[in-house]
Amino acid sequence: MKKFTEQDIRPQQFVADQQVAALIDIGRLLSRRAEFVQVSCPACGHLKAAPKYTKNGFDYVTCLNCDTFYVNPRPPGAVLDWFYRDSVNYAYWNAHIFPASETARRERIFVPRVDRLLEICEKYGLETDALLEVGAGFGTFCTELQSRGIFKRVVGVEPTPGLAETCRGRGIEIIEAPVETIDSNVVGQFDVIASFEVIEHLFAPAEFVKSMLRLLKPGGLLMLTCPNGKGFDIDTLKTVSTSVDHEHLNYFNPESLASLLKQQSMDVLESFTPGRLDAELVRNKVLAGEFSLAGQPFLQQVLIDEWQTQGQTFQDYLVAQGMSSNLWVVARKAVQVGFAGFQKER
Ligand SMILES: [Zn+2]
């Protein structure tokens, strides 16, 4: 596999303009700060949390029960809907960054993502009649999955009108509505529901999981990915991490995301952190002068002095230990225990 770098998926020539777009968005969101509301932990519901840090006018707190950290107070759903509908940052990504980086993103992110998802389906002996992707975006995942010819039906949920249009233009079946409002004709229809990098943006993650669960067949799989709040680059860089931004309200960790799914009576099959960029992201911040490793000789050695020989080994270690900042969780919807199930058990 070719070396995968930050430059591939976030081309440097767009960084300055994208930062301006993000700053405009932050201003828009903060203009409605009076409407932000206090919440309990988005993973476990615990009420007690300790202040963590503040970035760009948003306050982050850490749950004293499960270590999830989260933005609190936070914009409610109606404010988020308004915010994303006219996001200057998203418009910039759609117009410039996605088109310029799609080939690299497909190769480095989406092809491995589809490979991984199909491996998991095979491992757990899943039917492959229908898959739903919640948050289809540009449709790159759905297009790649369709090209494999494994699933008979691939459907995307994409509530943003411009993105939904792009997906339809690529021949993807799209439901243009938030997953929470999808009506009954697709309830219980899907063998697999996948949602990549969506749950961290939401006001109410538990409601989101409930809505997806309703659309799964009994025994069907839910696959979620999101940033790992205990991941190496997020934990090391703190407010300097680009993953810590105004769009990400929830920073689960492998245990807390699993517990959120268990609360919905799901059987959590596995979680893992296959990220490939943590070490490089920290290294790049150091090289850019935005982060100092003073007093951290081990990291200075691995990320800077001996990078060529130790960098990849260190990243592999982070992945193996569940310490990368890219988290996957796979869970199964319970099969109703009925008479037929009882007979089968016997
Ligand atoms: Zn918690």
Coordinates of C-alpha atoms in Angstrom, one line a residue, residues 10-234:
R10 CA -6.2 18.0 2.9
P11 CA -4.2 19.6 0.0
Q12 CA -2.0 22.4 1.4
Q13 CA -3.0 24.9 -1.3
F14 CA -6.5 25.1 0.1
V15 CA -5.6 25.4 3.8
A16 CA -5.6 29.2 4.1
D17 CA -9.0 29.8 2.3
Q18 CA -10.5 26.9 4.2
Q19 CA -9.4 28.4 7.5
V20 CA -11.2 31.6 6.6
A21 CA -14.3 29.7 5.7
A22 CA -14.1 27.9 9.0
L23 CA -13.7 31.1 10.9
I24 CA -16.8 32.6 9.3
D25 CA -18.7 29.5 10.3
I26 CA -17.5 29.7 13.9
G27 CA -18.7 33.3 14.0
R28 CA -22.1 32.2 12.6
L29 CA -22.5 29.5 15.2
L30 CA -21.4 31.7 18.1
S31 CA -23.9 34.4 17.0
R32 CA -26.5 32.0 18.4
R33 CA -24.7 31.2 21.6
A34 CA -27.6 32.5 23.7
E35 CA -29.6 29.5 22.4
F36 CA -27.0 26.9 23.4
V37 CA -28.2 24.4 26.0
Q38 CA -26.6 22.4 28.9
V39 CA -26.6 18.6 28.3
S40 CA -25.7 15.5 30.3
C41 CA -23.0 13.2 28.9
P42 CA -23.9 12.2 25.3
A43 CA -22.6 8.7 25.9
C44 CA -23.7 7.6 29.4
G45 CA -26.1 10.4 30.5
H46 CA -24.1 11.2 33.6
L47 CA -24.6 14.7 34.9
K48 CA -21.2 15.4 36.4
A49 CA -18.4 16.7 34.2
A50 CA -15.2 18.6 34.7
P51 CA -14.0 21.6 32.5
K52 CA -11.4 20.4 30.0
Y53 CA -10.6 23.4 27.8
T54 CA -12.0 26.2 25.7
K55 CA -11.4 26.6 22.0
N56 CA -12.8 29.2 19.6
G57 CA -15.4 30.2 22.2
F58 CA -16.7 26.7 22.8
D59 CA -16.4 25.0 26.2
Y60 CA -15.3 21.3 26.4
V61 CA -16.0 19.2 29.5
T62 CA -15.1 15.6 30.4
C63 CA -17.7 13.2 31.8
L64 CA -16.6 12.0 35.3
N65 CA -18.2 8.6 34.6
C66 CA -17.0 7.6 31.2
D67 CA -14.3 10.1 30.1
T68 CA -16.2 11.1 27.0
F69 CA -15.5 14.8 26.4
Y70 CA -18.0 17.0 24.8
V71 CA -19.1 20.6 24.0
N72 CA -21.3 21.9 26.8
P73 CA -23.3 24.1 26.5
R74 CA -24.0 23.2 22.9
P75 CA -26.2 24.4 20.0
P76 CA -29.5 22.6 19.9
G77 CA -30.7 20.7 16.8
A78 CA -32.6 23.6 15.2
V79 CA -29.5 25.8 15.4
L80 CA -27.3 23.0 13.9
D81 CA -29.8 22.5 11.1
W82 CA -29.6 26.2 10.3
F83 CA -25.8 26.2 10.7
Y84 CA -25.1 23.3 8.3
R85 CA -27.7 24.3 5.7
D86 CA -25.6 27.5 4.9
S87 CA -22.2 26.4 6.1
V88 CA -19.5 28.4 4.3
N89 CA -16.9 25.7 5.2
Y90 CA -19.0 22.9 3.6
A91 CA -19.6 25.0 0.5
Y92 CA -15.8 25.5 0.2
W93 CA -15.1 21.8 0.7
N94 CA -17.7 20.9 -1.9
A95 CA -16.4 23.4 -4.4
H96 CA -12.7 23.0 -4.0
I97 CA -11.3 20.4 -1.6
F98 CA -13.5 17.3 -2.3
P99 CA -13.1 17.6 -6.1
A100 CA -9.4 18.1 -5.9
S101 CA -8.8 15.3 -3.4
E102 CA -11.5 12.8 -4.4
T103 CA -9.2 10.4 -6.3
A104 CA -6.7 10.3 -3.4
R105 CA -9.6 10.1 -0.9
R106 CA -11.2 7.2 -2.8
E107 CA -7.9 5.3 -2.9
R108 CA -6.7 6.1 0.6
I109 CA -9.9 6.2 2.6
F110 CA -12.9 4.8 0.7
V111 CA -11.5 1.7 -0.9
P112 CA -10.0 0.5 2.4
R113 CA -13.2 1.4 4.2
V114 CA -15.3 -0.7 1.8
D115 CA -12.8 -3.5 2.1
R116 CA -13.0 -3.4 5.8
L117 CA -16.8 -3.3 5.9
L118 CA -17.1 -6.3 3.5
E119 CA -14.6 -8.3 5.6
I120 CA -16.7 -7.6 8.7
C121 CA -19.9 -8.7 6.8
E122 CA -18.2 -11.9 5.8
K123 CA -16.8 -12.5 9.3
Y124 CA -20.3 -12.3 10.9
G125 CA -22.1 -14.1 8.0
L126 CA -24.3 -11.2 7.2
E127 CA -26.9 -11.3 4.4
T128 CA -26.1 -8.7 1.7
D129 CA -29.5 -7.7 0.4
A130 CA -29.5 -4.0 1.5
L131 CA -27.1 -1.5 3.1
L132 CA -27.8 2.0 4.2
E133 CA -25.2 4.7 4.6
V134 CA -26.3 7.5 6.9
G135 CA -24.5 10.7 5.9
A136 CA -23.6 9.8 2.2
G137 CA -21.9 13.2 1.5
F138 CA -20.5 13.1 -2.0
G139 CA -21.5 9.5 -2.5
T140 CA -18.0 8.2 -2.7
F141 CA -18.5 5.3 -0.3
C142 CA -21.8 4.2 -1.9
T143 CA -20.3 4.4 -5.4
E144 CA -17.3 2.3 -4.4
L145 CA -19.5 -0.3 -2.6
Q146 CA -21.9 -0.5 -5.5
S147 CA -19.0 -1.2 -7.9
R148 CA -18.1 -4.3 -5.9
G149 CA -21.6 -5.9 -6.7
I150 CA -21.9 -7.5 -3.3
F151 CA -25.0 -5.7 -1.9
K152 CA -28.1 -5.9 -4.0
R153 CA -29.3 -2.5 -2.8
V154 CA -27.2 0.4 -1.6
V155 CA -29.1 3.4 -0.2
G156 CA -27.7 6.7 1.2
V157 CA -29.3 9.1 3.7
E158 CA -28.2 12.6 2.9
P159 CA -30.3 15.5 4.2
T160 CA -28.2 18.3 2.7
P161 CA -29.9 19.2 -0.7
G162 CA -26.7 19.9 -2.7
L163 CA -25.0 16.7 -1.6
A164 CA -28.2 14.7 -2.1
E165 CA -28.3 16.0 -5.7
T166 CA -24.6 15.1 -6.3
C167 CA -25.4 11.5 -5.0
R168 CA -28.4 11.1 -7.3
G169 CA -26.3 12.4 -10.2
R170 CA -24.0 9.5 -9.5
G171 CA -26.8 7.0 -9.7
I172 CA -27.2 6.4 -5.9
E173 CA -30.6 5.8 -4.3
I174 CA -30.9 8.7 -1.8
I175 CA -33.3 9.4 1.0
E176 CA -33.1 13.2 1.4
A177 CA -34.1 13.6 5.1
P178 CA -32.5 13.4 8.5
V179 CA -32.4 9.7 9.6
E180 CA -34.5 10.7 12.7
T181 CA -37.5 11.6 10.4
I182 CA -37.4 8.6 7.9
D183 CA -40.9 7.1 7.7
S184 CA -42.0 3.5 8.0
N185 CA -41.5 2.1 4.5
V186 CA -37.8 1.3 5.2
V187 CA -38.2 0.2 8.8
G188 CA -36.4 -3.1 9.5
Q189 CA -35.2 -3.3 5.9
F190 CA -31.4 -3.2 6.1
D191 CA -28.8 -5.9 6.8
V192 CA -26.2 -3.3 7.5
I193 CA -26.2 0.4 8.4
A194 CA -23.0 2.3 8.3
S195 CA -22.3 5.9 9.4
F196 CA -18.9 7.4 9.0
E197 CA -17.9 10.5 10.9
V198 CA -21.4 11.7 11.6
I199 CA -22.2 11.0 15.3
E200 CA -19.6 13.4 16.6
H201 CA -21.5 16.3 15.0
L202 CA -24.9 15.6 16.6
F203 CA -26.8 17.2 19.4
A204 CA -28.3 13.9 20.6
P205 CA -26.3 10.8 19.6
A206 CA -28.5 8.4 21.5
E207 CA -31.6 9.5 19.4
F208 CA -29.5 9.1 16.3
V209 CA -28.6 5.5 17.2
K210 CA -32.2 4.7 18.1
S211 CA -33.3 6.0 14.7
M212 CA -30.8 3.8 12.8
L213 CA -31.7 0.8 14.9
R214 CA -35.3 1.0 13.9
L215 CA -34.2 0.6 10.2
L216 CA -32.1 -2.5 10.8
K217 CA -33.3 -6.0 10.4
P218 CA -33.1 -8.1 13.6
G219 CA -29.5 -9.5 13.7
G220 CA -28.3 -6.7 11.3
L221 CA -25.1 -4.8 11.9
L222 CA -24.5 -1.2 12.7
M223 CA -21.0 0.2 11.9
L224 CA -20.0 3.6 13.3
T225 CA -16.8 5.6 13.0
C226 CA -15.9 8.8 14.8
P227 CA -12.9 10.5 16.4
N228 CA -11.5 8.7 19.4
G229 CA -11.4 11.3 22.2
K230 CA -8.6 9.2 23.8
G231 CA -6.7 8.9 20.5
F232 CA -3.1 9.9 20.3
D233 CA -3.2 13.1 18.2
I234 CA -6.4 14.4 19.9

